[in-house]
Amino acid sequence: MMRKLRVAAVSAAALLALTACGSGSPTEGGTTTAPAEGSEPAAAGELTPIEVGVIPIVDVAPIYLGVEEGIFEEHGLDVTLTLAQGGAAIVPAVQSGQMDFGFSNVTSLIIGRDAGLPLKIVATGPQTTGDGDDDFAHIVVPADSEATSLADLEGKRIAVNTLNNINDSVISEGMRQEGGDPESIEYVEMAFPDMVAQLEAGNVDAIGAVEPFVTLAEAAGGQRVYGQYAEPVPDLSIAAYFTTDQKIEQDPELVEAFTAAMKESQQFATDNPEAAKAVLPSYTSLEQDVIDELTMPRFPQEHDVASLEKIAELSLDSGLIDAIPATEDLIVQ
């Protein structure tokens, strides 16, 4: 489905600020968001300081909104949000205790658990809208492409941000469901900010993009052909906030407070979608015209366990893990 778009100029810095893949270290100093104007801060000494590793993408808008609105303060937490390029930097920081909590896609957490890392989901993150025509992730083809469906991309080159992870897993599953051969797809690893230009240059046949790059690709004339999050796995929960088994065992009250604050923040973002968009400039460099056109994820309070188990099955089928971890080892329920 094509939408009428106001083409906005987005600087390279804005795009690079939204990179959600690859390695990289957390940015120095982090970002602590002040409570909302008019909120009553707790007395000095009552708040417990925590550090949370996040990625500068639309998916984490609720946690920024929750800090800004004073939700975390209400649960006794003084939050420092530290930006990192991706989970490759966040996971070791949480493991070492440098950070208390982190944000990652579920496939990476499943792979980590299978490899023996003591990581567990404590709060959910973004979920697909469930609308194959209007989700925050889509496969986009050039304007002159003859492809009108995922099946038409059999044997083609599709860009994904990271090989052997959530995006190629769900695209392959979608191809399988559409009756095509997933083994025929040639996946090309490519950072999200590079995808639109590489698609226009003809270096790939399609891109597996997320917002804002879906919107930017359409502004450049691209056409959506498949919602890789919305269509193959019903109610797909894409990412989550996690910590270590040790943190859960040693400081259960802290973990419970964080989980409760995240649930409230997710609900606040759901109830106030314009506020969720309005917080984006506080940690990204997106232009307002692009923000206005974005499709945001859903922000549920509870992780969809069935979708988590399905992603684990796809990870096993793809050879990413040797065995499916027990659900209770993946998520605090």
Short mmCIF file of C-alpha atoms in Angstrom, two decimals:
data_model
loop_
_atom_site.label_atom_id
_atom_site.label_comp_id
_atom_site.label_asym_id
_atom_site.label_seq_id
_atom_site.Cartn_x
_atom_site.Cartn_y
_atom_site.Cartn_z
CA MET A 1 0.00 0.00 0.00
CA MET A 2 1.47 3.35 -1.05
CA ARG A 3 0.87 6.33 1.17
CA LYS A 4 1.16 9.96 0.12
CA LEU A 5 4.33 11.25 1.71
CA ARG A 6 5.87 14.62 2.21
CA VAL A 7 9.47 14.02 1.21
CA ALA A 8 11.67 15.33 3.99
CA ALA A 9 15.39 15.84 4.00
CA VAL A 10 17.01 13.62 6.60
CA SER A 11 20.66 14.15 7.35
CA ALA A 12 23.18 11.34 7.33
CA ALA A 13 23.63 11.96 11.03
CA ALA A 14 19.95 11.30 11.61
CA LEU A 15 20.15 8.01 9.79
CA LEU A 16 23.31 6.91 11.51
CA ALA A 17 21.75 7.75 14.85
CA LEU A 18 19.13 5.13 14.14
CA THR A 19 21.43 2.23 13.31
CA ALA A 20 20.10 -0.85 15.07
CA CYS A 21 22.64 -3.43 14.02
CA GLY A 22 26.23 -4.47 14.34
CA SER A 23 28.68 -4.00 17.13
CA GLY A 24 29.75 -0.89 18.94
CA SER A 25 30.22 0.35 22.46
CA PRO A 26 27.71 2.24 24.57
CA THR A 27 27.98 5.98 24.27
CA GLU A 28 29.79 7.64 27.11
CA GLY A 29 27.79 9.32 29.82
CA GLY A 30 24.38 7.99 28.84
CA THR A 31 21.25 10.10 28.87
CA THR A 32 19.15 10.75 31.94
CA THR A 33 15.75 12.21 31.16
CA ALA A 34 14.24 14.62 33.65
CA PRO A 35 10.81 13.93 35.15
CA ALA A 36 7.78 15.55 33.60
CA GLU A 37 7.06 19.14 34.52
CA GLY A 38 4.82 19.27 37.54
CA SER A 39 5.65 15.78 38.79
CA GLU A 40 6.71 15.41 42.41
CA PRO A 41 10.20 13.88 42.65
CA ALA A 42 10.91 11.54 45.51
CA ALA A 43 12.96 12.85 48.42
CA ALA A 44 16.73 12.74 48.01
CA GLY A 45 18.14 9.30 48.70
CA GLU A 46 14.90 7.44 48.03
CA LEU A 47 15.57 6.65 44.38
CA THR A 48 17.67 3.68 43.30
CA PRO A 49 19.93 4.53 40.37
CA ILE A 50 19.86 2.09 37.45
CA GLU A 51 21.42 2.10 33.99
CA VAL A 52 19.60 0.72 30.97
CA GLY A 53 21.22 0.08 27.59
CA VAL A 54 18.97 1.05 24.66
CA ILE A 55 19.21 1.52 20.90
CA PRO A 56 18.18 4.85 19.31
CA ILE A 57 15.16 3.55 17.39
CA VAL A 58 11.39 4.11 17.63
CA ASP A 59 11.00 0.81 19.53
CA VAL A 60 12.30 2.31 22.79
CA ALA A 61 10.07 5.41 22.84
CA PRO A 62 8.06 4.08 25.84
CA ILE A 63 11.03 3.93 28.20
CA TYR A 64 12.04 7.50 27.32
CA LEU A 65 8.43 8.56 27.76
CA GLY A 66 8.19 6.73 31.08
CA VAL A 67 11.25 8.49 32.45
CA GLU A 68 10.05 11.85 31.14
CA GLU A 69 6.61 11.36 32.70
CA GLY A 70 8.02 10.39 36.08
CA ILE A 71 6.73 6.81 35.95
CA PHE A 72 10.08 5.33 36.94
CA GLU A 73 10.43 7.81 39.78
CA GLU A 74 7.08 6.65 41.09
CA HIS A 75 8.60 3.17 41.31
CA GLY A 76 11.67 4.47 43.13
CA LEU A 77 14.05 4.38 40.18
CA ASP A 78 16.49 7.00 38.88
CA VAL A 79 17.12 5.88 35.32
CA THR A 80 20.14 6.55 33.12
CA LEU A 81 19.49 5.55 29.52
CA THR A 82 22.71 4.74 27.68
CA LEU A 83 22.64 4.63 23.90
CA ALA A 84 24.48 1.83 22.11
CA GLN A 85 24.66 0.83 18.45
CA GLY A 86 23.19 -2.60 19.10
CA GLY A 87 22.86 -5.63 21.28
CA ALA A 88 26.47 -6.65 20.66
CA ALA A 89 27.45 -3.80 22.99
CA ILE A 90 24.52 -4.03 25.40
CA VAL A 91 24.65 -7.76 26.22
CA PRO A 92 28.21 -7.80 27.62
CA ALA A 93 27.53 -4.58 29.54
CA VAL A 94 24.54 -6.21 31.27
CA GLN A 95 26.44 -9.45 31.82
CA SER A 96 29.32 -7.63 33.49
CA GLY A 97 27.05 -5.57 35.71
CA GLN A 98 28.00 -2.29 34.02
CA MET A 99 24.34 -1.95 33.11
CA ASP A 100 21.38 -3.23 35.09
CA PHE A 101 19.05 -3.85 32.16
CA GLY A 102 19.29 -3.86 28.38
CA PHE A 103 17.18 -3.87 25.21
CA SER A 104 17.55 -6.49 22.47
CA ASN A 105 15.57 -8.35 19.83
CA VAL A 106 14.27 -11.72 20.98
CA THR A 107 16.28 -13.83 18.53
CA SER A 108 19.55 -12.51 19.94
CA LEU A 109 18.37 -13.33 23.47
CA ILE A 110 17.35 -16.85 22.43
CA ILE A 111 20.72 -17.39 20.75
CA GLY A 112 22.47 -16.05 23.83
CA ARG A 113 20.54 -18.33 26.17
CA ASP A 114 21.32 -21.34 24.00
CA ALA A 115 25.00 -20.37 24.18
CA GLY A 116 24.86 -20.39 27.99
CA LEU A 117 24.46 -16.68 28.66
CA PRO A 118 22.32 -16.11 31.80
CA LEU A 119 19.95 -13.60 30.17
CA LYS A 120 16.21 -13.41 30.76
CA ILE A 121 13.39 -11.15 29.55
CA VAL A 122 11.83 -9.07 32.33
CA ALA A 123 9.67 -6.66 30.30
CA THR A 124 8.37 -6.61 26.76
CA GLY A 125 9.18 -4.09 24.07
CA PRO A 126 7.63 -3.45 20.64
CA GLN A 127 5.10 -5.72 18.97
CA THR A 128 3.92 -5.79 15.38
CA THR A 129 0.71 -3.94 14.59
CA GLY A 130 -0.48 -7.15 12.95
CA ASP A 131 -1.42 -5.19 9.81
CA GLY A 132 0.51 -6.46 6.81
CA ASP A 133 -0.17 -3.20 4.96
CA ASP A 134 0.67 -0.82 7.77
CA ASP A 135 3.36 -2.01 10.16
CA PHE A 136 6.66 -0.53 11.27
CA ALA A 137 8.62 -3.17 9.33
CA HIS A 138 8.24 -3.99 5.64
CA ILE A 139 10.01 -5.48 2.69
CA VAL A 140 10.30 -2.70 0.13
CA VAL A 141 11.18 -3.02 -3.57
CA PRO A 142 12.16 -0.31 -6.08
CA ALA A 143 9.48 1.59 -7.96
CA ASP A 144 10.28 -0.26 -11.20
CA SER A 145 10.26 -3.75 -9.63
CA GLU A 146 7.84 -6.33 -11.01
CA ALA A 147 7.56 -7.95 -7.57
CA THR A 148 4.19 -7.47 -5.88
CA SER A 149 4.50 -10.17 -3.22
CA LEU A 150 7.13 -11.93 -1.15
CA ALA A 151 6.86 -15.01 -3.38
CA ASP A 152 8.01 -12.86 -6.30
CA LEU A 153 11.33 -12.38 -4.50
CA GLU A 154 12.28 -16.05 -4.74
CA GLY A 155 15.92 -16.22 -5.81
CA LYS A 156 16.45 -12.48 -5.22
CA ARG A 157 18.84 -10.46 -3.07
CA ILE A 158 17.22 -9.06 0.09
CA ALA A 159 19.04 -6.73 2.48
CA VAL A 160 18.73 -7.38 6.23
CA ASN A 161 20.48 -5.51 9.01
CA THR A 162 22.10 -8.62 10.54
CA LEU A 163 22.56 -12.09 9.08
CA ASN A 164 21.32 -15.11 11.00
CA ASN A 165 18.95 -13.17 13.20
CA ILE A 166 15.31 -12.16 13.52
CA ASN A 167 14.81 -10.52 10.13
CA ASP A 168 16.09 -13.26 7.84
CA SER A 169 14.35 -15.83 10.06
CA VAL A 170 10.89 -14.29 9.68
CA ILE A 171 11.37 -13.48 6.00
CA SER A 172 12.34 -17.09 5.29
CA GLU A 173 9.31 -18.29 7.24
CA GLY A 174 7.12 -15.92 5.26
CA MET A 175 8.54 -17.22 1.98
CA ARG A 176 7.85 -20.77 3.14
CA GLN A 177 4.25 -19.86 3.99
CA GLU A 178 3.85 -18.18 0.57
CA GLY A 179 4.91 -21.41 -1.14
CA GLY A 180 8.35 -20.21 -2.21
CA ASP A 181 11.80 -21.57 -1.52
CA PRO A 182 13.46 -19.70 1.39
CA GLU A 183 16.80 -21.32 0.52
CA SER A 184 16.78 -19.42 -2.76
CA ILE A 185 16.96 -16.02 -1.09
CA GLU A 186 20.36 -14.36 -1.00
CA TYR A 187 20.49 -12.27 2.17
CA VAL A 188 22.83 -9.30 2.14
CA GLU A 189 23.91 -7.81 5.47
CA MET A 190 23.46 -4.06 5.37
CA ALA A 191 22.98 -1.33 7.97
CA PHE A 192 19.48 0.13 7.94
CA PRO A 193 20.74 3.65 7.06
CA ASP A 194 22.39 2.29 3.90
CA MET A 195 19.38 0.37 2.61
CA VAL A 196 17.45 3.05 0.73
CA ALA A 197 20.46 4.20 -1.30
CA GLN A 198 21.53 0.63 -2.08
CA LEU A 199 17.99 -0.23 -3.21
CA GLU A 200 17.91 2.80 -5.50
CA ALA A 201 21.34 1.84 -6.87
CA GLY A 202 20.07 -1.63 -7.76
CA ASN A 203 22.56 -3.43 -5.55
CA VAL A 204 19.77 -5.42 -3.92
CA ASP A 205 16.32 -6.41 -5.15
CA ALA A 206 14.54 -5.61 -1.89
CA ILE A 207 15.20 -4.36 1.63
CA GLY A 208 13.87 -5.70 4.92
CA ALA A 209 13.49 -2.30 6.53
CA VAL A 210 12.05 -0.91 9.76
CA GLU A 211 10.91 2.63 10.50
CA PRO A 212 11.95 5.29 9.68
CA PHE A 213 13.57 3.59 6.71
CA VAL A 214 10.27 2.18 5.43
CA THR A 215 8.91 5.72 5.24
CA LEU A 216 12.13 7.00 3.65
CA ALA A 217 12.13 4.20 1.06
CA GLU A 218 8.54 5.02 0.10
CA ALA A 219 9.41 8.70 -0.18
CA ALA A 220 12.06 7.65 -2.69
CA GLY A 221 9.46 5.74 -4.71
CA GLY A 222 9.75 2.29 -3.17
CA GLN A 223 6.81 -0.10 -2.90
CA ARG A 224 5.87 -2.28 0.07
CA VAL A 225 5.33 -5.94 -0.78
CA TYR A 226 5.31 -7.76 2.57
CA GLY A 227 5.15 -7.07 6.30
CA GLN A 228 7.83 -9.41 7.62
CA TYR A 229 6.85 -8.88 11.26
CA ALA A 230 3.09 -8.64 10.83
CA GLU A 231 2.41 -11.57 8.50
CA PRO A 232 4.43 -14.74 9.27
CA VAL A 233 4.05 -14.83 13.09
CA PRO A 234 0.78 -13.60 14.65
CA ASP A 235 1.26 -10.93 17.35
CA LEU A 236 5.04 -11.08 17.01
CA SER A 237 6.87 -9.53 19.96
CA ILE A 238 10.08 -8.32 18.36
CA ALA A 239 12.25 -7.17 21.24
CA ALA A 240 12.38 -6.94 25.01
CA TYR A 241 14.19 -5.63 28.06
CA PHE A 242 16.39 -8.16 29.81
CA THR A 243 18.73 -8.67 32.73
CA THR A 244 20.78 -11.52 34.18
CA ASP A 245 19.66 -14.46 36.29
CA GLN A 246 21.97 -13.15 39.01
CA LYS A 247 20.23 -9.75 39.11
CA ILE A 248 16.83 -11.44 39.31
CA GLU A 249 17.96 -13.68 42.17
CA GLN A 250 19.93 -11.07 44.13
CA ASP A 251 17.67 -8.04 43.74
CA PRO A 252 14.13 -9.22 42.94
CA GLU A 253 12.53 -6.01 44.27
CA LEU A 254 14.57 -3.90 41.85
CA VAL A 255 13.62 -6.14 38.94
CA GLU A 256 9.94 -6.04 39.94
CA ALA A 257 10.05 -2.24 40.15
CA PHE A 258 11.63 -1.97 36.70
CA THR A 259 9.13 -4.42 35.20
CA ALA A 260 6.16 -2.56 36.70
CA ALA A 261 7.48 0.80 35.47
CA MET A 262 8.05 -0.58 31.96
CA LYS A 263 4.50 -1.97 31.83
CA GLU A 264 3.09 1.41 32.79
CA SER A 265 5.34 3.14 30.27
CA GLN A 266 4.26 0.80 27.48
CA GLN A 267 0.62 1.44 28.37
CA PHE A 268 1.20 5.20 28.52
CA ALA A 269 2.73 5.08 25.02
CA THR A 270 -0.26 3.07 23.81
CA ASP A 271 -2.74 5.53 25.31
CA ASN A 272 -0.78 8.56 24.09
CA PRO A 273 0.57 7.76 20.61
CA GLU A 274 1.32 11.39 19.79
CA ALA A 275 3.39 11.69 22.97
CA ALA A 276 5.32 8.56 21.92
CA LYS A 277 6.19 10.27 18.64
CA ALA A 278 6.90 13.58 20.37
CA VAL A 279 9.63 11.99 22.53
CA LEU A 280 11.62 10.76 19.50
CA PRO A 281 13.60 14.01 18.98
CA SER A 282 14.95 13.68 22.53
CA TYR A 283 17.15 10.75 21.47
CA THR A 284 17.17 10.74 17.65
CA SER A 285 17.79 13.37 14.97
CA LEU A 286 14.74 12.58 12.88
CA GLU A 287 13.06 15.42 11.01
CA GLN A 288 9.49 16.19 12.08
CA ASP A 289 8.06 15.47 8.62
CA VAL A 290 9.42 11.92 8.84
CA ILE A 291 8.15 11.47 12.40
CA ASP A 292 4.67 12.55 11.29
CA GLU A 293 4.55 9.78 8.68
CA LEU A 294 5.99 6.95 10.79
CA THR A 295 4.05 3.83 11.65
CA MET A 296 4.81 3.08 15.28
CA PRO A 297 4.84 -0.42 16.79
CA ARG A 298 2.29 -1.61 19.31
CA PHE A 299 3.48 -1.36 22.89
CA PRO A 300 1.81 -4.14 24.94
CA GLN A 301 2.28 -4.67 28.65
CA GLU A 302 2.86 -8.42 28.34
CA HIS A 303 5.21 -10.31 26.06
CA ASP A 304 3.48 -12.69 23.65
CA VAL A 305 4.90 -16.00 24.85
CA ALA A 306 3.52 -17.94 21.88
CA SER A 307 5.42 -15.69 19.47
CA LEU A 308 8.59 -16.08 21.58
CA GLU A 309 8.28 -19.85 21.34
CA LYS A 310 7.68 -19.60 17.58
CA ILE A 311 10.83 -17.50 17.12
CA ALA A 312 12.75 -20.11 19.10
CA GLU A 313 11.42 -22.81 16.73
CA LEU A 314 12.46 -20.76 13.69
CA SER A 315 15.90 -20.24 15.24
CA LEU A 316 16.25 -24.00 15.66
CA ASP A 317 15.06 -24.67 12.10
CA SER A 318 17.58 -22.14 10.80
CA GLY A 319 20.43 -23.73 12.71
CA LEU A 320 20.94 -20.67 14.90
CA ILE A 321 20.57 -22.70 18.10
CA ASP A 322 21.20 -26.33 19.03
CA ALA A 323 18.10 -26.71 21.21
CA ILE A 324 15.07 -24.63 22.14
CA PRO A 325 15.56 -23.15 25.61
CA ALA A 326 12.78 -23.73 28.15
CA THR A 327 10.31 -20.85 28.16
CA GLU A 328 10.92 -20.26 31.87
CA ASP A 329 14.62 -19.79 31.07
CA LEU A 330 13.80 -17.10 28.50
CA ILE A 331 11.25 -14.95 30.31
CA VAL A 332 10.15 -14.07 33.85
CA GLN A 333 6.45 -14.93 34.01
#
